[in-house]
């Protein structure tokens, strides 16, 4: 737990440095997804953007993913509708979970806000059950504020 907190503190500093010299959103999100993905060895780490009534896939690391997710659907669409981070310890127990990959067992979705509205999301999948907790939530919510 303490170790993971320290890892997030280091990642925050790395992310800040990474984003400081570049203002291109796609380049920054591509590198940020890589930074997080390889730091923890996640299964899938990436971004979705709000596009009308659906989310559209953005930069990611990992296997192929669903390109569009409707508002309110799946974990991603639900986090958008509820405007809050969702931690799913077991995706099979989440009604309406969208299985982009059958390997995924647990998931966290962190909405990213601008003027109080969700404009993007960070979505991370793990191949193990119960990977994500409040330390991940706090660490990731802080990192996405840099975007
Ligand atoms: N599982 C997500 C869909 C996105 S993929 O995991 C990359 C969901 O239920 O919204």
GROMACS .gro file of N, CA and C and ligand atoms in nm:
model
  451
    1UNK      N    1   0.085  -0.122   0.000
    1UNK     CA    2   0.000   0.000   0.000
    1UNK      C    3   0.088   0.126   0.000
    2UNK      N    4   0.180   0.132   0.098
    2UNK     CA    5   0.272   0.246   0.110
    2UNK      C    6   0.362   0.252  -0.014
    3UNK      N    7   0.404   0.134  -0.058
    3UNK     CA    8   0.491   0.124  -0.174
    3UNK      C    9   0.419   0.177  -0.300
    4UNK      N   10   0.291   0.141  -0.311
    4UNK     CA   11   0.215   0.186  -0.427
    4UNK      C   12   0.196   0.338  -0.424
    5UNK      N   13   0.175   0.392  -0.303
    5UNK     CA   14   0.161   0.538  -0.289
    5UNK      C   15   0.287   0.608  -0.337
    6UNK      N   16   0.400   0.552  -0.297
    6UNK     CA   17   0.529   0.612  -0.337
    6UNK      C   18   0.548   0.602  -0.488
    7UNK      N   19   0.502   0.490  -0.542
    7UNK     CA   20   0.513   0.472  -0.687
    7UNK      C   21   0.431   0.579  -0.761
    8UNK      N   22   0.312   0.606  -0.707
    8UNK     CA   23   0.229   0.710  -0.769
    8UNK      C   24   0.289   0.848  -0.753
    9UNK      N   25   0.356   0.872  -0.641
    9UNK     CA   26   0.421   1.003  -0.622
    9UNK      C   27   0.531   1.024  -0.725
   10UNK      N   28   0.607   0.917  -0.748
   10UNK     CA   29   0.713   0.924  -0.848
   10UNK      C   30   0.653   0.942  -0.989
   11UNK      N   31   0.547   0.866  -1.015
   11UNK     CA   32   0.482   0.875  -1.146
   11UNK      C   33   0.425   1.014  -1.171
   12UNK      N   34   0.374   1.075  -1.064
   12UNK     CA   35   0.319   1.211  -1.077
   12UNK      C   36   0.429   1.306  -1.125
   13UNK      N   37   0.545   1.295  -1.062
   13UNK     CA   38   0.659   1.381  -1.099
   13UNK      C   39   0.702   1.354  -1.243
   14UNK      N   40   0.706   1.227  -1.279
   14UNK     CA   41   0.746   1.191  -1.417
   14UNK      C   42   0.644   1.243  -1.518
   15UNK      N   43   0.517   1.229  -1.484
   15UNK     CA   44   0.411   1.273  -1.574
   15UNK      C   45   0.416   1.426  -1.590
   16UNK      N   46   0.441   1.495  -1.479
   16UNK     CA   47   0.449   1.641  -1.483
   16UNK      C   48   0.562   1.684  -1.576
   17UNK      N   49   0.677   1.620  -1.562
   17UNK     CA   50   0.792   1.653  -1.646
   17UNK      C   51   0.763   1.621  -1.793
   18UNK      N   52   0.697   1.508  -1.814
   18UNK     CA   53   0.665   1.462  -1.949
   18UNK      C   54   0.572   1.561  -2.021
   19UNK      N   55   0.475   1.614  -1.946
   19UNK     CA   56   0.374   1.701  -2.006
   19UNK      C   57   0.419   1.848  -2.012
   20UNK      N   58   0.523   1.881  -1.937
   20UNK     CA   59   0.562   2.022  -1.924
   20UNK      C   60   0.608   2.084  -2.056
   21UNK      N   61   0.680   2.007  -2.136
   21UNK     CA   62   0.743   2.064  -2.255
   21UNK      C   63   0.664   2.044  -2.383
   22UNK      N   64   0.546   1.985  -2.372
   22UNK     CA   65   0.470   1.954  -2.495
   22UNK      C   66   0.324   1.991  -2.473
   23UNK      N   67   0.264   2.058  -2.572
   23UNK     CA   68   0.123   2.093  -2.552
   23UNK      C   69   0.030   2.016  -2.648
   24UNK      N   70   0.086   1.920  -2.722
   24UNK     CA   71  -0.002   1.841  -2.810
   24UNK      C   72  -0.070   1.732  -2.728
   25UNK      N   73  -0.203   1.736  -2.728
   25UNK     CA   74  -0.281   1.645  -2.643
   25UNK      C   75  -0.258   1.498  -2.676
   26UNK      N   76  -0.262   1.464  -2.803
   26UNK     CA   77  -0.248   1.323  -2.842
   26UNK      C   78  -0.110   1.270  -2.803
   27UNK      N   79  -0.007   1.350  -2.829
   27UNK     CA   80   0.129   1.308  -2.792
   27UNK      C   81   0.139   1.287  -2.641
   28UNK      N   82   0.083   1.379  -2.565
   28UNK     CA   83   0.091   1.369  -2.419
   28UNK      C   84   0.013   1.249  -2.365
   29UNK      N   85  -0.106   1.226  -2.420
   29UNK     CA   86  -0.186   1.112  -2.371
   29UNK      C   87  -0.123   0.979  -2.413
   30UNK      N   88  -0.062   0.977  -2.528
   30UNK     CA   89   0.006   0.855  -2.574
   30UNK      C   90   0.119   0.820  -2.477
   31UNK      N   91   0.200   0.920  -2.443
   31UNK     CA   92   0.310   0.894  -2.351
   31UNK      C   93   0.261   0.862  -2.210
   32UNK      N   94   0.154   0.930  -2.169
   32UNK     CA   95   0.101   0.907  -2.034
   32UNK      C   96   0.046   0.764  -2.022
   33UNK      N   97  -0.020   0.716  -2.127
   33UNK     CA   98  -0.072   0.579  -2.122
   33UNK      C   99   0.044   0.480  -2.113
   34UNK      N  100   0.152   0.508  -2.182
   34UNK     CA  101   0.270   0.420  -2.178
   34UNK      C  102   0.335   0.423  -2.040
   35UNK      N  103   0.348   0.544  -1.985
   35UNK     CA  104   0.411   0.559  -1.853
   35UNK      C  105   0.338   0.474  -1.748
   36UNK      N  106   0.205   0.487  -1.745
   36UNK     CA  107   0.126   0.414  -1.644
   36UNK      C  108   0.125   0.264  -1.672
   37UNK      N  109   0.108   0.231  -1.799
   37UNK     CA  110   0.095   0.091  -1.839
   37UNK      C  111   0.217   0.009  -1.798
   38UNK      N  112   0.335   0.062  -1.828
   38UNK     CA  113   0.456  -0.017  -1.803
   38UNK      C  114   0.506  -0.004  -1.659
   39UNK      N  115   0.460   0.100  -1.589
   39UNK     CA  116   0.499   0.113  -1.448
   39UNK      C  117   0.437   0.000  -1.366
   40UNK      N  118   0.313  -0.036  -1.401
   40UNK     CA  119   0.242  -0.136  -1.320
   40UNK      C  120   0.219  -0.269  -1.391
   41UNK      N  121   0.248  -0.273  -1.520
   41UNK     CA  122   0.222  -0.397  -1.595
   41UNK      C  123   0.074  -0.426  -1.610
   42UNK      N  124  -0.003  -0.320  -1.637
   42UNK     CA  125  -0.147  -0.340  -1.658
   42UNK      C  126  -0.174  -0.414  -1.788
   43UNK      N  127  -0.297  -0.456  -1.807
   43UNK     CA  128  -0.337  -0.526  -1.929
   43UNK      C  129  -0.373  -0.428  -2.041
   44UNK      N  130  -0.444  -0.324  -2.003
   44UNK     CA  131  -0.485  -0.221  -2.100
   44UNK      C  132  -0.491  -0.087  -2.028
   45UNK      N  133  -0.432   0.015  -2.088
   45UNK     CA  134  -0.428   0.148  -2.026
   45UNK      C  135  -0.451   0.251  -2.134
   46UNK      N  136  -0.560   0.327  -2.125
   46UNK     CA  137  -0.582   0.423  -2.232
   46UNK      C  138  -0.689   0.525  -2.203
   47UNK      N  139  -0.712   0.606  -2.305
   47UNK     CA  140  -0.804   0.719  -2.289
   47UNK      C  141  -0.923   0.706  -2.385
   48UNK      N  142  -1.036   0.756  -2.338
   48UNK     CA  143  -1.153   0.775  -2.424
   48UNK      C  144  -1.190   0.923  -2.419
   49UNK      N  145  -1.239   0.975  -2.531
   49UNK     CA  146  -1.285   1.114  -2.537
   49UNK      C  147  -1.437   1.117  -2.553
   50UNK      N  148  -1.499   1.214  -2.487
   50UNK     CA  149  -1.642   1.235  -2.509
   50UNK      C  150  -1.660   1.293  -2.649
   51UNK      N  151  -1.750   1.230  -2.725
   51UNK     CA  152  -1.780   1.275  -2.861
   51UNK      C  153  -1.931   1.264  -2.878
   52UNK      N  154  -2.001   1.373  -2.851
   52UNK     CA  155  -2.147   1.370  -2.857
   52UNK      C  156  -2.203   1.281  -2.748
   53UNK      N  157  -2.283   1.181  -2.790
   53UNK     CA  158  -2.348   1.090  -2.695
   53UNK      C  159  -2.267   0.964  -2.669
   54UNK      N  160  -2.146   0.961  -2.724
   54UNK     CA  161  -2.062   0.842  -2.708
   54UNK      C  162  -1.919   0.880  -2.671
   55UNK      N  163  -1.847   0.779  -2.624
   55UNK     CA  164  -1.703   0.794  -2.604
   55UNK      C  165  -1.635   0.738  -2.727
   56UNK      N  166  -1.523   0.797  -2.762
   56UNK     CA  167  -1.445   0.743  -2.874
   56UNK      C  168  -1.303   0.715  -2.823
   57UNK      N  169  -1.248   0.607  -2.871
   57UNK     CA  170  -1.116   0.561  -2.828
   57UNK      C  171  -1.006   0.663  -2.858
   58UNK      N  172  -0.918   0.682  -2.763
   58UNK     CA  173  -0.801   0.768  -2.781
   58UNK      C  174  -0.673   0.687  -2.768
   59UNK      N  175  -0.561   0.754  -2.738
   59UNK     CA  176  -0.433   0.684  -2.725
   59UNK      C  177  -0.437   0.578  -2.616
   60UNK      N  178  -0.377   0.463  -2.642
   60UNK     CA  179  -0.377   0.355  -2.542
   60UNK      C  180  -0.256   0.264  -2.561
   61UNK      N  181  -0.235   0.180  -2.461
   61UNK     CA  182  -0.139   0.070  -2.467
   61UNK      C  183  -0.215  -0.057  -2.437
   62UNK      N  184  -0.194  -0.159  -2.517
   62UNK     CA  185  -0.261  -0.286  -2.492
   62UNK      C  186  -0.329  -0.339  -2.615
   63UNK      N  187  -0.408  -0.446  -2.598
   63UNK     CA  188  -0.475  -0.505  -2.714
   63UNK      C  189  -0.584  -0.414  -2.772
   64UNK      N  190  -0.631  -0.449  -2.890
   64UNK     CA  191  -0.738  -0.374  -2.956
   64UNK      C  192  -0.854  -0.350  -2.863
   65UNK      N  193  -0.918  -0.233  -2.876
   65UNK     CA  194  -1.028  -0.200  -2.785
   65UNK      C  195  -1.149  -0.152  -2.863
   66UNK      N  196  -1.265  -0.148  -2.794
   66UNK     CA  197  -1.387  -0.096  -2.855
   66UNK      C  198  -1.364   0.050  -2.890
   67UNK      N  199  -1.408   0.091  -3.009
   67UNK     CA  200  -1.383   0.229  -3.049
   67UNK      C  201  -1.488   0.326  -2.997
   68UNK      N  202  -1.613   0.277  -2.980
   68UNK     CA  203  -1.721   0.366  -2.935
   68UNK      C  204  -1.796   0.305  -2.819
   69UNK      N  205  -1.825   0.384  -2.717
   69UNK     CA  206  -1.901   0.337  -2.602
   69UNK      C  207  -2.012   0.440  -2.572
   70UNK      N  208  -2.140   0.398  -2.574
   70UNK     CA  209  -2.249   0.493  -2.552
   70UNK      C  210  -2.253   0.545  -2.407
   71UNK      N  211  -2.305   0.664  -2.391
   71UNK     CA  212  -2.325   0.726  -2.258
   71UNK      C  213  -2.405   0.630  -2.169
   72UNK      N  214  -2.355   0.608  -2.048
   72UNK     CA  215  -2.426   0.523  -1.952
   72UNK      C  216  -2.401   0.374  -1.969
   73UNK      N  217  -2.329   0.334  -2.074
   73UNK     CA  218  -2.305   0.190  -2.097
   73UNK      C  219  -2.167   0.147  -2.050
   74UNK      N  220  -2.161   0.024  -2.001
   74UNK     CA  221  -2.033  -0.030  -1.956
   74UNK      C  222  -1.977   0.050  -1.838
   75UNK      N  223  -1.856   0.016  -1.800
   75UNK     CA  224  -1.793   0.087  -1.688
   75UNK      C  225  -1.760   0.230  -1.731
   76UNK      N  226  -1.709   0.242  -1.854
   76UNK     CA  227  -1.670   0.375  -1.903
   76UNK      C  228  -1.789   0.470  -1.916
   77UNK      N  229  -1.896   0.420  -1.978
   77UNK     CA  230  -2.015   0.504  -1.995
   77UNK      C  231  -2.082   0.536  -1.862
   78UNK      N  232  -2.071   0.445  -1.765
   78UNK     CA  233  -2.129   0.468  -1.632
   78UNK      C  234  -2.050   0.572  -1.554
   79UNK      N  235  -1.916   0.564  -1.562
   79UNK     CA  236  -1.833   0.664  -1.492
   79UNK      C  237  -1.860   0.803  -1.548
   80UNK      N  238  -1.882   0.810  -1.677
   80UNK     CA  239  -1.916   0.937  -1.743
   80UNK      C  240  -2.051   0.988  -1.690
   81UNK      N  241  -2.152   0.901  -1.690
   81UNK     CA  242  -2.286   0.941  -1.644
   81UNK      C  243  -2.286   0.980  -1.497
   82UNK      N  244  -2.212   0.905  -1.417
   82UNK     CA  245  -2.210   0.931  -1.271
   82UNK      C  246  -2.107   1.037  -1.232
   83UNK      N  247  -2.026   1.078  -1.328
   83UNK     CA  248  -1.923   1.181  -1.306
   83UNK      C  249  -1.833   1.147  -1.189
   84UNK      N  250  -1.797   1.020  -1.179
   84UNK     CA  251  -1.703   0.983  -1.072
   84UNK      C  252  -1.623   0.859  -1.112
   85UNK      N  253  -1.511   0.843  -1.041
   85UNK     CA  254  -1.426   0.727  -1.065
   85UNK      C  255  -1.499   0.600  -1.025
   86UNK      N  256  -1.491   0.498  -1.109
   86UNK     CA  257  -1.550   0.368  -1.075
   86UNK      C  258  -1.439   0.264  -1.065
   87UNK      N  259  -1.440   0.192  -0.954
   87UNK     CA  260  -1.348   0.080  -0.935
   87UNK      C  261  -1.431  -0.048  -0.941
   88UNK      N  262  -1.393  -0.137  -1.032
   88UNK     CA  263  -1.467  -0.263  -1.048
   88UNK      C  264  -1.373  -0.379  -1.015
   89UNK      N  265  -1.388  -0.440  -0.897
   89UNK     CA  266  -1.297  -0.549  -0.857
   89UNK      C  267  -1.312  -0.675  -0.940
   90UNK      N  268  -1.435  -0.696  -0.993
   90UNK     CA  269  -1.460  -0.815  -1.075
   90UNK      C  270  -1.556  -0.774  -1.187
   91UNK      N  271  -1.503  -0.764  -1.308
   91UNK     CA  272  -1.585  -0.711  -1.418
   91UNK      C  273  -1.708  -0.797  -1.446
   92UNK      N  274  -1.699  -0.926  -1.414
   92UNK     CA  275  -1.815  -1.013  -1.440
   92UNK      C  276  -1.933  -0.980  -1.348
   93UNK      N  277  -1.904  -0.910  -1.239
   93UNK     CA  278  -2.011  -0.871  -1.146
   93UNK      C  279  -2.068  -0.733  -1.178
   94UNK      N  280  -2.014  -0.667  -1.280
   94UNK     CA  281  -2.062  -0.534  -1.315
   94UNK      C  282  -2.165  -0.545  -1.426
   95UNK      N  283  -2.292  -0.514  -1.395
   95UNK     CA  284  -2.396  -0.529  -1.498
   95UNK      C  285  -2.367  -0.440  -1.619
   96UNK      N  286  -2.364  -0.499  -1.737
   96UNK     CA  287  -2.343  -0.421  -1.859
   96UNK      C  288  -2.198  -0.396  -1.893
   97UNK      N  289  -2.109  -0.460  -1.819
   97UNK     CA  290  -1.966  -0.444  -1.852
   97UNK      C  291  -1.942  -0.478  -1.999
   98UNK      N  292  -1.861  -0.394  -2.065
   98UNK     CA  293  -1.830  -0.418  -2.206
   98UNK      C  294  -1.695  -0.488  -2.213
   99UNK      N  295  -1.698  -0.612  -2.256
   99UNK     CA  296  -1.574  -0.691  -2.260
   99UNK      C  297  -1.500  -0.669  -2.391
  100UNK      N  298  -1.413  -0.569  -2.395
  100UNK     CA  299  -1.329  -0.548  -2.514
  100UNK      C  300  -1.231  -0.663  -2.523
  101UNK      N  301  -1.188  -0.711  -2.407
  101UNK     CA  302  -1.096  -0.824  -2.403
  101UNK      C  303  -1.145  -0.921  -2.297
  102UNK      N  304  -1.149  -1.050  -2.334
  102UNK     CA  305  -1.197  -1.150  -2.238
  102UNK      C  306  -1.096  -1.174  -2.126
  103UNK      N  307  -0.976  -1.120  -2.143
  103UNK     CA  308  -0.871  -1.138  -2.042
  103UNK      C  309  -0.890  -1.045  -1.923
  104UNK      N  310  -0.965  -0.938  -1.944
  104UNK     CA  311  -0.979  -0.836  -1.839
  104UNK      C  312  -1.061  -0.887  -1.721
  105UNK      N  313  -1.008  -0.867  -1.599
  105UNK     CA  314  -1.077  -0.916  -1.479
  105UNK      C  315  -1.122  -0.805  -1.384
  106UNK      N  316  -1.042  -0.697  -1.378
  106UNK     CA  317  -1.083  -0.583  -1.294
  106UNK      C  318  -1.046  -0.454  -1.367
  107UNK      N  319  -1.107  -0.346  -1.322
  107UNK     CA  320  -1.098  -0.223  -1.402
  107UNK      C  321  -1.115  -0.099  -1.315
  108UNK      N  322  -1.052   0.011  -1.357
  108UNK     CA  323  -1.078   0.142  -1.295
  108UNK      C  324  -1.098   0.242  -1.407
  109UNK      N  325  -1.198   0.327  -1.392
  109UNK     CA  326  -1.223   0.433  -1.491
  109UNK      C  327  -1.227   0.567  -1.418
  110UNK      N  328  -1.140   0.658  -1.462
  110UNK     CA  329  -1.126   0.789  -1.397
  110UNK      C  330  -1.171   0.897  -1.496
  111UNK      N  331  -1.283   0.964  -1.467
  111UNK     CA  332  -1.326   1.071  -1.556
  111UNK      C  333  -1.232   1.191  -1.546
  112UNK      N  334  -1.218   1.263  -1.655
  112UNK     CA  335  -1.133   1.383  -1.660
  112UNK      C  336  -1.225   1.501  -1.691
  113UNK      N  337  -1.216   1.603  -1.606
  113UNK     CA  338  -1.314   1.713  -1.611
  113UNK      C  339  -1.257   1.843  -1.668
  114UNK      N  340  -1.344   1.916  -1.734
  114UNK     CA  341  -1.314   2.053  -1.774
  114UNK      C  342  -1.443   2.134  -1.751
  115UNK      N  343  -1.431   2.239  -1.673
  115UNK     CA  344  -1.548   2.321  -1.636
  115UNK      C  345  -1.662   2.235  -1.580
  116UNK      N  346  -1.628   2.140  -1.497
  116UNK     CA  347  -1.729   2.056  -1.431
  116UNK      C  348  -1.789   1.948  -1.517
  117UNK      N  349  -1.749   1.941  -1.645
  117UNK     CA  350  -1.803   1.837  -1.734
  117UNK      C  351  -1.694   1.736  -1.769
  118UNK      N  352  -1.738   1.610  -1.786
  118UNK     CA  353  -1.644   1.506  -1.829
  118UNK      C  354  -1.614   1.526  -1.978
  119UNK      N  355  -1.487   1.538  -2.013
  119UNK     CA  356  -1.452   1.551  -2.157
  119UNK      C  357  -1.368   1.432  -2.203
  120UNK      N  358  -1.315   1.356  -2.106
  120UNK     CA  359  -1.233   1.238  -2.141
  120UNK      C  360  -1.230   1.146  -2.020
  121UNK      N  361  -1.172   1.028  -2.041
  121UNK     CA  362  -1.158   0.933  -1.931
  121UNK      C  363  -1.028   0.856  -1.945
  122UNK      N  364  -0.976   0.817  -1.830
  122UNK     CA  365  -0.865   0.722  -1.826
  122UNK      C  366  -0.925   0.588  -1.786
  123UNK      N  367  -0.899   0.485  -1.864
  123UNK     CA  368  -0.953   0.351  -1.837
  123UNK      C  369  -0.835   0.253  -1.824
  124UNK      N  370  -0.833   0.178  -1.716
  124UNK     CA  371  -0.726   0.079  -1.698
  124UNK      C  372  -0.786  -0.056  -1.664
  125UNK      N  373  -0.738  -0.159  -1.735
  125UNK     CA  374  -0.784  -0.296  -1.712
  125UNK      C  375  -0.668  -0.382  -1.660
  126UNK      N  376  -0.704  -0.476  -1.573
  126UNK     CA  377  -0.605  -0.569  -1.520
  126UNK      C  378  -0.650  -0.712  -1.549
  127UNK      N  379  -0.554  -0.801  -1.561
  127UNK     CA  380  -0.588  -0.942  -1.582
  127UNK      C  381  -0.613  -1.014  -1.450
  128UNK      N  382  -0.592  -0.940  -1.339
  128UNK     CA  383  -0.620  -1.000  -1.207
  128UNK      C  384  -0.742  -0.937  -1.143
  129UNK      N  385  -0.807  -1.012  -1.059
  129UNK     CA  386  -0.921  -0.959  -0.984
  129UNK      C  387  -0.872  -0.859  -0.879
  130UNK      N  388  -0.955  -0.758  -0.851
  130UNK     CA  389  -0.930  -0.668  -0.738
  130UNK      C  390  -0.799  -0.594  -0.741
  131UNK      N  391  -0.755  -0.555  -0.860
  131UNK     CA  392  -0.626  -0.485  -0.869
  131UNK      C  393  -0.631  -0.344  -0.812
  132UNK      N  394  -0.745  -0.277  -0.828
  132UNK     CA  395  -0.749  -0.133  -0.801
  132UNK      C  396  -0.816  -0.099  -0.667
  133UNK      N  397  -0.757   0.000  -0.599
  133UNK     CA  398  -0.813   0.044  -0.470
  133UNK      C  399  -0.806   0.196  -0.462
  134UNK      N  400  -0.828   0.247  -0.340
  134UNK     CA  401  -0.834   0.393  -0.326
  134UNK      C  402  -0.697   0.460  -0.348
  135UNK      N  403  -0.590   0.384  -0.335
  135UNK     CA  404  -0.457   0.442  -0.363
  135UNK      C  405  -0.444   0.467  -0.515
  136UNK      N  406  -0.490   0.371  -0.594
  136UNK     CA  407  -0.490   0.392  -0.740
  136UNK      C  408  -0.581   0.510  -0.776
  137UNK      N  409  -0.698   0.512  -0.715
  137UNK     CA  410  -0.793   0.620  -0.745
  137UNK      C  411  -0.729   0.756  -0.718
  138UNK      N  412  -0.673   0.774  -0.597
  138UNK     CA  413  -0.614   0.903  -0.560
  138UNK      C  414  -0.496   0.936  -0.651
  139UNK      N  415  -0.411   0.836  -0.677
  139UNK     CA  416  -0.292   0.858  -0.760
  139UNK      C  417  -0.329   0.896  -0.902
  140UNK      N  418  -0.426   0.825  -0.957
  140UNK     CA  419  -0.464   0.850  -1.097
  140UNK      C  420  -0.544   0.980  -1.111
  141UNK      N  421  -0.631   1.009  -1.014
  141UNK     CA  422  -0.708   1.134  -1.021
  141UNK      C  423  -0.614   1.254  -1.019
  142UNK      N  424  -0.507   1.242  -0.940
  142UNK     CA  425  -0.410   1.352  -0.933
  142UNK      C  426  -0.333   1.365  -1.065
  143UNK      N  427  -0.295   1.252  -1.121
  143UNK     CA  428  -0.219   1.255  -1.246
  143UNK      C  429  -0.302   1.312  -1.362
  144UNK      N  430  -0.430   1.274  -1.370
  144UNK     CA  431  -0.508   1.325  -1.483
  144UNK      C  432  -0.536   1.476  -1.472
  145UNK      N  433  -0.521   1.531  -1.352
  145UNK     CA  434  -0.536   1.677  -1.339
  145UNK      C  435  -0.426   1.753  -1.414
  146UNK      N  436  -0.318   1.683  -1.442
  146UNK     CA  437  -0.206   1.747  -1.515
  146UNK      C  438  -0.240   1.770  -1.662
  147UNK      N  439  -0.339   1.695  -1.711
  147UNK     CA  440  -0.370   1.698  -1.855
  147UNK      C  441  -0.437   1.831  -1.895
  148LIG     N1  442  -1.458  -0.247  -2.020
  148LIG     C1  443  -1.493  -0.113  -2.061
  148LIG     C2  444  -1.477  -0.094  -2.208
  148LIG     C3  445  -1.345  -0.041  -2.249
  148LIG     S1  446  -1.223  -0.157  -2.253
  148LIG     O1  447  -1.207  -0.218  -2.122
  148LIG     C4  448  -1.080  -0.095  -2.305
  148LIG     C5  449  -1.635  -0.083  -2.019
  148LIG     O2  450  -1.708  -0.168  -1.969
  148LIG     O3  451  -1.675   0.032  -2.035
   0.00000   0.00000   0.00000
